[in-house]
Coordinates of N, CA, C and O in Angstrom, one line a residue:
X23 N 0.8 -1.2 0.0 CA 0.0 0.0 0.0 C 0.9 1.2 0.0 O 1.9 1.2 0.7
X24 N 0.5 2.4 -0.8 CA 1.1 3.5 -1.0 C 0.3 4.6 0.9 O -0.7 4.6 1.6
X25 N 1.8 5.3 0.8 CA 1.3 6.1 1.8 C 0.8 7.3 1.2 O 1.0 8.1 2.1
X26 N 0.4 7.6 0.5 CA -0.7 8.9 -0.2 C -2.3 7.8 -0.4 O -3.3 8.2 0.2
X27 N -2.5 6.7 -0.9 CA -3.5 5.6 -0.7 C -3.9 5.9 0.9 O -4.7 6.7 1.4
X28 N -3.1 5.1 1.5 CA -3.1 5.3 3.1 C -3.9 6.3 4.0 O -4.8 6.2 4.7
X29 N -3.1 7.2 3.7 CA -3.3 9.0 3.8 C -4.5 9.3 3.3 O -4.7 10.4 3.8
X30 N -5.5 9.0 2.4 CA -6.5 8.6 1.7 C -7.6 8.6 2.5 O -8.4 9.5 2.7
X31 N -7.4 7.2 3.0 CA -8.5 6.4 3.6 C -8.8 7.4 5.0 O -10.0 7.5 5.4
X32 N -8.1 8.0 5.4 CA -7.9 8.8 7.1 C -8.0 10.0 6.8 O -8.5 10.5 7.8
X33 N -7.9 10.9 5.9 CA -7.1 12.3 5.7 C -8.0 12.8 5.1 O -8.7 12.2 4.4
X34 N -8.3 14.2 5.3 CA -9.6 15.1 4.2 C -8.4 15.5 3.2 O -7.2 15.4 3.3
X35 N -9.2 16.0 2.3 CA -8.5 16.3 0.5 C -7.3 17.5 1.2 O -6.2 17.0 1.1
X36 N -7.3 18.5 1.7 CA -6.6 19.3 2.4 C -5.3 18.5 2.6 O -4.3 18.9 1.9
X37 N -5.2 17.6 3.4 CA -4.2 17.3 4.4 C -3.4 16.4 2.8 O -2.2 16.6 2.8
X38 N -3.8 15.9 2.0 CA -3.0 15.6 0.7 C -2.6 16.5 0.1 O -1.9 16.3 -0.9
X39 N -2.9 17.5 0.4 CA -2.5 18.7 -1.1 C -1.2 19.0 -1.4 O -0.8 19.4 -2.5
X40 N 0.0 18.6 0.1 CA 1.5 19.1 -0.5 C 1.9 17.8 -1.1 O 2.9 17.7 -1.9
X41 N 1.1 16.4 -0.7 CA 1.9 15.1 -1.5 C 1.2 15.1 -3.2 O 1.6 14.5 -4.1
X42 N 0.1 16.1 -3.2 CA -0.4 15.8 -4.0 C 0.6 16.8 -5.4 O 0.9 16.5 -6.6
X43 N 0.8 17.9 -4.4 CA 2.0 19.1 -5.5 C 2.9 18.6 -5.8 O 3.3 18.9 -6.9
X44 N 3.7 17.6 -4.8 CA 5.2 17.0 -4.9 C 4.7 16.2 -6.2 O 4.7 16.9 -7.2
X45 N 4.4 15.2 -6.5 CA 4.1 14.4 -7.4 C 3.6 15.3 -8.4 O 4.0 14.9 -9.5
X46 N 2.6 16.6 -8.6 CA 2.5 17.0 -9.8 C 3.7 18.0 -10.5 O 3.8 18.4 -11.6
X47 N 4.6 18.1 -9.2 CA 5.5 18.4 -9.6 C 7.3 18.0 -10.4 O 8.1 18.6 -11.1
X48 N 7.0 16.6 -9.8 CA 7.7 15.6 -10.4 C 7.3 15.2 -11.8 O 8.2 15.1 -12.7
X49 N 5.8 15.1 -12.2 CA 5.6 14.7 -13.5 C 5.8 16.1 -14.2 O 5.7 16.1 -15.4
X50 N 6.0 16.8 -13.9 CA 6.1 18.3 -14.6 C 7.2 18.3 -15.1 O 7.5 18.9 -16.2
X51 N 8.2 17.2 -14.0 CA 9.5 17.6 -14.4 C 10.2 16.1 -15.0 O 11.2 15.5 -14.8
X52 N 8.9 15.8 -15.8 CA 9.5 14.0 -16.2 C 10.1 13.4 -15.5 O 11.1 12.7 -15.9
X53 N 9.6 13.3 -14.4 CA 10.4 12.3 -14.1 C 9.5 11.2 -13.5 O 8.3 11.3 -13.2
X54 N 10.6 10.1 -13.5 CA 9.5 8.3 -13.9 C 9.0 7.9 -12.4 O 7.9 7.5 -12.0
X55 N 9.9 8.2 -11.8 CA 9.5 7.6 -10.0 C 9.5 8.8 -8.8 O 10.3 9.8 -8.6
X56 N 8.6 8.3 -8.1 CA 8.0 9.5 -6.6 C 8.3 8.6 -5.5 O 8.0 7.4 -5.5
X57 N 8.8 9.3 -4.5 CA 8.9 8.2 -3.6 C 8.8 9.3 -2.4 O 9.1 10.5 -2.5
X58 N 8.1 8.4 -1.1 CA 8.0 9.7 0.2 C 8.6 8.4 1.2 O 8.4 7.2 1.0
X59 N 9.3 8.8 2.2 CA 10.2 8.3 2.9 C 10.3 9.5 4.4 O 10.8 10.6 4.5
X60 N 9.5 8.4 5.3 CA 9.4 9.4 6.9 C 10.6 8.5 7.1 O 10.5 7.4 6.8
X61 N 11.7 9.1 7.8 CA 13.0 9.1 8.3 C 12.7 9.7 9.9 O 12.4 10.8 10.3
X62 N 13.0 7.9 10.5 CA 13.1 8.4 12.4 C 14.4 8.6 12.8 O 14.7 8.5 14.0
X63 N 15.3 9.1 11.8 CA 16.4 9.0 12.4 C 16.8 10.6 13.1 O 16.5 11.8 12.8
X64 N 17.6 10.1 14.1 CA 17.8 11.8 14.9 C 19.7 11.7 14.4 O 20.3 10.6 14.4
X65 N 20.3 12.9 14.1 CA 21.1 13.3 13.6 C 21.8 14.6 15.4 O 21.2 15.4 16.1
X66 N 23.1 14.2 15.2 CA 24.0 15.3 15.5 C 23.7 16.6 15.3 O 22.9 17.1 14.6
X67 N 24.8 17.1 16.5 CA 24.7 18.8 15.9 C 25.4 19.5 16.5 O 25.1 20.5 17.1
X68 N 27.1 18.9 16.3 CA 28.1 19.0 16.2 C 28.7 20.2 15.3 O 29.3 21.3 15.5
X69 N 28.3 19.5 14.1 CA 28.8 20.1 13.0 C 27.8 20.8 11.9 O 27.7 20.3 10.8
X70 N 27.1 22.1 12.5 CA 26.1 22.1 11.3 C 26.5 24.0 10.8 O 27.4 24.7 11.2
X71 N 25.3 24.2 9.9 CA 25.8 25.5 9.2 C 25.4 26.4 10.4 O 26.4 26.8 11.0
X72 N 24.5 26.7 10.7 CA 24.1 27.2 12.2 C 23.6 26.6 13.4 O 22.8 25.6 13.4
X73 N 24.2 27.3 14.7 CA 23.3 26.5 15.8 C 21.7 26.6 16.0 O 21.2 26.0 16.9
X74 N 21.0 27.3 15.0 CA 19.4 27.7 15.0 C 19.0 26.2 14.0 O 17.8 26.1 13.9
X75 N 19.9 25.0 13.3 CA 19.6 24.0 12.7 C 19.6 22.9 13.6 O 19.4 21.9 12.9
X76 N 19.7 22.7 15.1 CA 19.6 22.0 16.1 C 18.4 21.2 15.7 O 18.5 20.0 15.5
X77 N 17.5 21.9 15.7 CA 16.4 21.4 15.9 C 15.8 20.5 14.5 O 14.8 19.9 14.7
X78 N 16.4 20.6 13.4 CA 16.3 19.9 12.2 C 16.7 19.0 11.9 O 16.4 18.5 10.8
X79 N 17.4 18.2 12.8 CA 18.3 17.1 12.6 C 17.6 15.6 12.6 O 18.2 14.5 12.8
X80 N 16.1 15.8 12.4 CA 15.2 14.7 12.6 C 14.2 14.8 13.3 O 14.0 15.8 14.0
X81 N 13.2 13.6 13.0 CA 12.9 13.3 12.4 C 12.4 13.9 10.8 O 12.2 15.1 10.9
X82 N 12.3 13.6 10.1 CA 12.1 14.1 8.5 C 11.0 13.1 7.6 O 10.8 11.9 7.7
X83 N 10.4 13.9 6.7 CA 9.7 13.2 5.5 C 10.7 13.6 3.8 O 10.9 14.6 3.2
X84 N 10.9 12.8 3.7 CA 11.9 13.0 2.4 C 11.0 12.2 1.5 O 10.4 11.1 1.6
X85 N 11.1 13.5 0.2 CA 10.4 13.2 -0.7 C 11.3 13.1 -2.1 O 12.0 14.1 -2.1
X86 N 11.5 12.6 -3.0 CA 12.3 12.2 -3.7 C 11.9 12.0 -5.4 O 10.8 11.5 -5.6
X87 N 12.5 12.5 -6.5 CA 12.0 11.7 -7.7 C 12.9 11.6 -8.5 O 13.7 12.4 -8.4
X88 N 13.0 10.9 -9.2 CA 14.5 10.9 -10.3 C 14.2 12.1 -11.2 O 14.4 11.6 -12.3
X89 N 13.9 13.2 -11.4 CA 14.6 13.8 -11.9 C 15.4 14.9 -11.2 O 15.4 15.1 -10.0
X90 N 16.2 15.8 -12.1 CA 16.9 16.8 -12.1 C 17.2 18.4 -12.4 O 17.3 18.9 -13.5
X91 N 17.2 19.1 -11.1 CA 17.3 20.3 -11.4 C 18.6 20.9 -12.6 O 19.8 20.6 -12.9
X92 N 17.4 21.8 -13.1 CA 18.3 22.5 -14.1 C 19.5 23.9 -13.4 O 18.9 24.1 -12.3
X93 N 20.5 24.7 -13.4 CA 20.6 25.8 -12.6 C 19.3 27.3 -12.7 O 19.2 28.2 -11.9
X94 N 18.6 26.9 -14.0 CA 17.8 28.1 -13.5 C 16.3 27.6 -12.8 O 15.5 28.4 -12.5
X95 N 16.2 26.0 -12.6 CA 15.5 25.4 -11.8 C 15.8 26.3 -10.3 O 14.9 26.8 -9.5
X96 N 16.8 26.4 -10.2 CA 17.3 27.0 -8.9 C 17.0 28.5 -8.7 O 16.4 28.9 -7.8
X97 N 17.4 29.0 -9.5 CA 16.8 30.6 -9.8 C 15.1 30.7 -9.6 O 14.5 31.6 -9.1
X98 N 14.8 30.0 -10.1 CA 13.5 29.7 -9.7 C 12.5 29.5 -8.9 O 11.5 30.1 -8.9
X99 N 12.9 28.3 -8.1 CA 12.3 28.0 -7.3 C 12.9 29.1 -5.7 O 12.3 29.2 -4.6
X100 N 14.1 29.6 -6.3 CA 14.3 31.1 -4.8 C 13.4 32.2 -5.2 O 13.5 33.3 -4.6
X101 N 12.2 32.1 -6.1 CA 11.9 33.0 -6.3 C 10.1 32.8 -6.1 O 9.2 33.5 -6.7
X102 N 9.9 32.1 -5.5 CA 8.1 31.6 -5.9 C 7.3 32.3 -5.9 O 7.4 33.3 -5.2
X103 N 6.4 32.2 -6.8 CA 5.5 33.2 -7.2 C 5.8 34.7 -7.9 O 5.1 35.7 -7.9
X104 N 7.3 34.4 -8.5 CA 7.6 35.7 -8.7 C 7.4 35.7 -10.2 O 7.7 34.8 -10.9
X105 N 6.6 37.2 -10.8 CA 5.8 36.9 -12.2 C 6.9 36.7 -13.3 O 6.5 36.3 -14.4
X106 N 8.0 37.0 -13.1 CA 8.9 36.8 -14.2 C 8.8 35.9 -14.5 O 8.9 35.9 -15.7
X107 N 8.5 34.4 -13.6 CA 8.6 33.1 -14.2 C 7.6 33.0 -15.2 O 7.7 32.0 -15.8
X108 N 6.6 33.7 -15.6 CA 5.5 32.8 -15.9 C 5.5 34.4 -17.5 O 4.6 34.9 -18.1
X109 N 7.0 34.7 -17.5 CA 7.4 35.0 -19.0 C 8.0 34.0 -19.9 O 8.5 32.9 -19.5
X110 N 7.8 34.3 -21.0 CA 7.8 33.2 -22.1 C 9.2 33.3 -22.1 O 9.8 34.2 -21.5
X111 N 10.0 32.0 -23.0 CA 11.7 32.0 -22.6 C 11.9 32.3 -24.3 O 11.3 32.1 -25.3
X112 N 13.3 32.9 -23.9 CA 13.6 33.4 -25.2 C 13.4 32.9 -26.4 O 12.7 31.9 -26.4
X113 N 13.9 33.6 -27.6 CA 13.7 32.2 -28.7 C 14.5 31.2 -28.5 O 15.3 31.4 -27.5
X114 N 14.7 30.0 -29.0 CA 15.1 29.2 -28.9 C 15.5 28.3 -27.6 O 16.2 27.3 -27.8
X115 N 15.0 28.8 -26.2 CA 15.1 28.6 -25.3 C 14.2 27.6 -24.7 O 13.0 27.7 -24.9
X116 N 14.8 26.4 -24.0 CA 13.3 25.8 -23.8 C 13.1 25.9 -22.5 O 13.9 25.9 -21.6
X117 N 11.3 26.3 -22.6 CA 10.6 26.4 -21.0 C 10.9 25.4 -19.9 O 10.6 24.2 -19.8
X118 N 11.6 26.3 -18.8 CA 11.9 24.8 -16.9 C 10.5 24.8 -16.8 O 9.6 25.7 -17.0
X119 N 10.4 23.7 -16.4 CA 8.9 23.5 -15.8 C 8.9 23.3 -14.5 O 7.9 23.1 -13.9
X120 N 10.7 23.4 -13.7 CA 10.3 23.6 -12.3 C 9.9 25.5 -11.8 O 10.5 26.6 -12.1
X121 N 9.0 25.3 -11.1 CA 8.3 26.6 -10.4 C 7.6 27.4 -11.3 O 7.0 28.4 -10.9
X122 N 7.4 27.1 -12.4 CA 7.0 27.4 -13.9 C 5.8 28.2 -13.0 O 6.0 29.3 -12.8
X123 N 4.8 27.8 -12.6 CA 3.3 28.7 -11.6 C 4.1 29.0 -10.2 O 3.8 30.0 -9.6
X124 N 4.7 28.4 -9.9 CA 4.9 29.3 -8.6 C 4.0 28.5 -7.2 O 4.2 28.8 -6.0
X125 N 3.1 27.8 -7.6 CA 2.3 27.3 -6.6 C 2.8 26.0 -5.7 O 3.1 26.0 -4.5
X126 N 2.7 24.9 -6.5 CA 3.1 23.3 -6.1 C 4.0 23.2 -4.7 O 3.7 22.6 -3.7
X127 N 5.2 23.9 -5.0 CA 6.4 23.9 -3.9 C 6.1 24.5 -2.9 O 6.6 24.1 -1.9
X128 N 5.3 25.6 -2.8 CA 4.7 26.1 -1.4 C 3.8 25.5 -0.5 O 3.5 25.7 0.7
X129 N 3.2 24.4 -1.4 CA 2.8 23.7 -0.1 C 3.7 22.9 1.0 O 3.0 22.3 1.9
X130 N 4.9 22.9 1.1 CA 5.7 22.3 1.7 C 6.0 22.8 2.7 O 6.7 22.1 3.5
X131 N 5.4 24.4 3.1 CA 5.5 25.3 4.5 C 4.2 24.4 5.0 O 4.0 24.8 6.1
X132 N 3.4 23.6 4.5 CA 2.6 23.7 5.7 C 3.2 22.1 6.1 O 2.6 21.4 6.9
X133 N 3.8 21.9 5.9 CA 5.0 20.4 6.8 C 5.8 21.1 7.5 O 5.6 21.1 8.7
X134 N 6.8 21.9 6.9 CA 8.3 22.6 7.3 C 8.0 24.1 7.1 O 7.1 24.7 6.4
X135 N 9.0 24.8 8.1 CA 9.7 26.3 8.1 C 10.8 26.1 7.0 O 11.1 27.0 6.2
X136 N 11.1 25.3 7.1 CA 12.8 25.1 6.7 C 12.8 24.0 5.6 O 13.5 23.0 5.9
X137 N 12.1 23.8 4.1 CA 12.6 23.2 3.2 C 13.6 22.8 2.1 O 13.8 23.6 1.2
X138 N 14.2 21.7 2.1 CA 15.4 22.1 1.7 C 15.1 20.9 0.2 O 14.4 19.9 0.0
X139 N 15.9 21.3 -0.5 CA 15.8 20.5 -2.1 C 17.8 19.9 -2.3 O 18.7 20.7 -2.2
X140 N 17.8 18.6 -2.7 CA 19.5 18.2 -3.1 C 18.9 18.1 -4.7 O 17.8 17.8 -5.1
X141 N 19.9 18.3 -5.4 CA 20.0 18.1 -6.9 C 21.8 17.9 -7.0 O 22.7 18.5 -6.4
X142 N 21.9 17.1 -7.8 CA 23.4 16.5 -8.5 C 24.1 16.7 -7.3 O 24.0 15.9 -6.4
X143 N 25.1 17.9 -7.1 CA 25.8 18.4 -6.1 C 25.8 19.5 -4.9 O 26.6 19.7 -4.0
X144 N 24.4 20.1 -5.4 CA 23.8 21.3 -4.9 C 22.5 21.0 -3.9 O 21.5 20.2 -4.0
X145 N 23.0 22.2 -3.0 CA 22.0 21.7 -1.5 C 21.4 23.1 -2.0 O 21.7 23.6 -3.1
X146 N 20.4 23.5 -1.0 CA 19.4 24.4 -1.4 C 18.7 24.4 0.4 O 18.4 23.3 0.8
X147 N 18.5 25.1 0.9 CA 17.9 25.2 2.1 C 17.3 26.8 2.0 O 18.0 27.8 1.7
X148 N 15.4 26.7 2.3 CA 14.9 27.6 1.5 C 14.5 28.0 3.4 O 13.8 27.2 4.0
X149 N 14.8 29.2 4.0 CA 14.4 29.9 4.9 C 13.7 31.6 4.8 O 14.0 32.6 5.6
X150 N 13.1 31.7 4.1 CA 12.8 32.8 3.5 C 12.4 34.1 4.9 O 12.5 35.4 4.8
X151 N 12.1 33.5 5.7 CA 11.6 34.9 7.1 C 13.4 34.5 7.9 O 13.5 34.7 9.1
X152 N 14.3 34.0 7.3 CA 15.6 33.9 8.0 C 15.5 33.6 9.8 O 16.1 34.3 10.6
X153 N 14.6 32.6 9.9 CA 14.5 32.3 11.4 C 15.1 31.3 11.4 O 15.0 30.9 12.5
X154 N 16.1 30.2 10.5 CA 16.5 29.0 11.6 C 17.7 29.2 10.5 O 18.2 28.1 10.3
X155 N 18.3 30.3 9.7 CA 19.6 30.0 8.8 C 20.2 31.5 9.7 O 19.4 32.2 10.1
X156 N 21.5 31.7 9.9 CA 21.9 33.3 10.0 C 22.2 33.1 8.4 O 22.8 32.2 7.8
X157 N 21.5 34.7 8.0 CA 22.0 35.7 6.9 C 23.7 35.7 6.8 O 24.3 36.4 6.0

């Protein structure tokens, strides 16, 4: 049994809506597999970027899909809901379809303060009211 199935049977349409963005967001971005993964593991805090990340070190829901951010994927998604995205791309340019509306990825504040996205080699930790990163 799938845990969005699951989540289903128990859950009003509401309480699906950020698993429901993550996956329309993955198909947006071709890619073949979705996967959600609650992680009980508790983590150190020895060694982190700030002492305000104490409190992140676990438990977690990690959400996952085979595909891949582009770099202006990244430009992008620091920008949500900002209207530039939803300008047409140059000539010859082909349209990202990550953050392309601006909407899907924001549902992830109602899980987390603090979401963070890994692509190839690049971390991404999205704190936008700068309460748990120092500037």
């Amino acid at each position: 049994r799938s845990l969005v199935r699951d989540m289903a049977e128990s859950a009003s349409p509401a309480d699906l809506t950020t698993f429901k963005e993550l996956i329309q967001n993955a198909d947006d971005a071709q890619a073949s597999v979705v996967n959600f993964v609650w992680d009980w593991r508790q983590f150190g805090t020895q060694s982190l970027m700030s002492p305000e990340m104490a409190r992140w070190q676990g438990p977690c829901l990690w959400a996952h899909n085979d595909a891949s951010f582009a770099p202006q994927d990244f430009e992008h998604i620091t920008h949500l809901g900002a209207m530039r995205k939803l300008s047409r791309p140059a000539a010859g340019a082909a349209a990202s379809q990550i953050g392309r509306f601006g909407l899907g990825f924001n549902s992830v504040y109602n899980l987390t303060d603090l979401p963070s996205i890994l692509s190839h080699d690049v971390v991404l930790f999205l704190d936008p009211h700068v309460r748990h990163l120092r500037a």
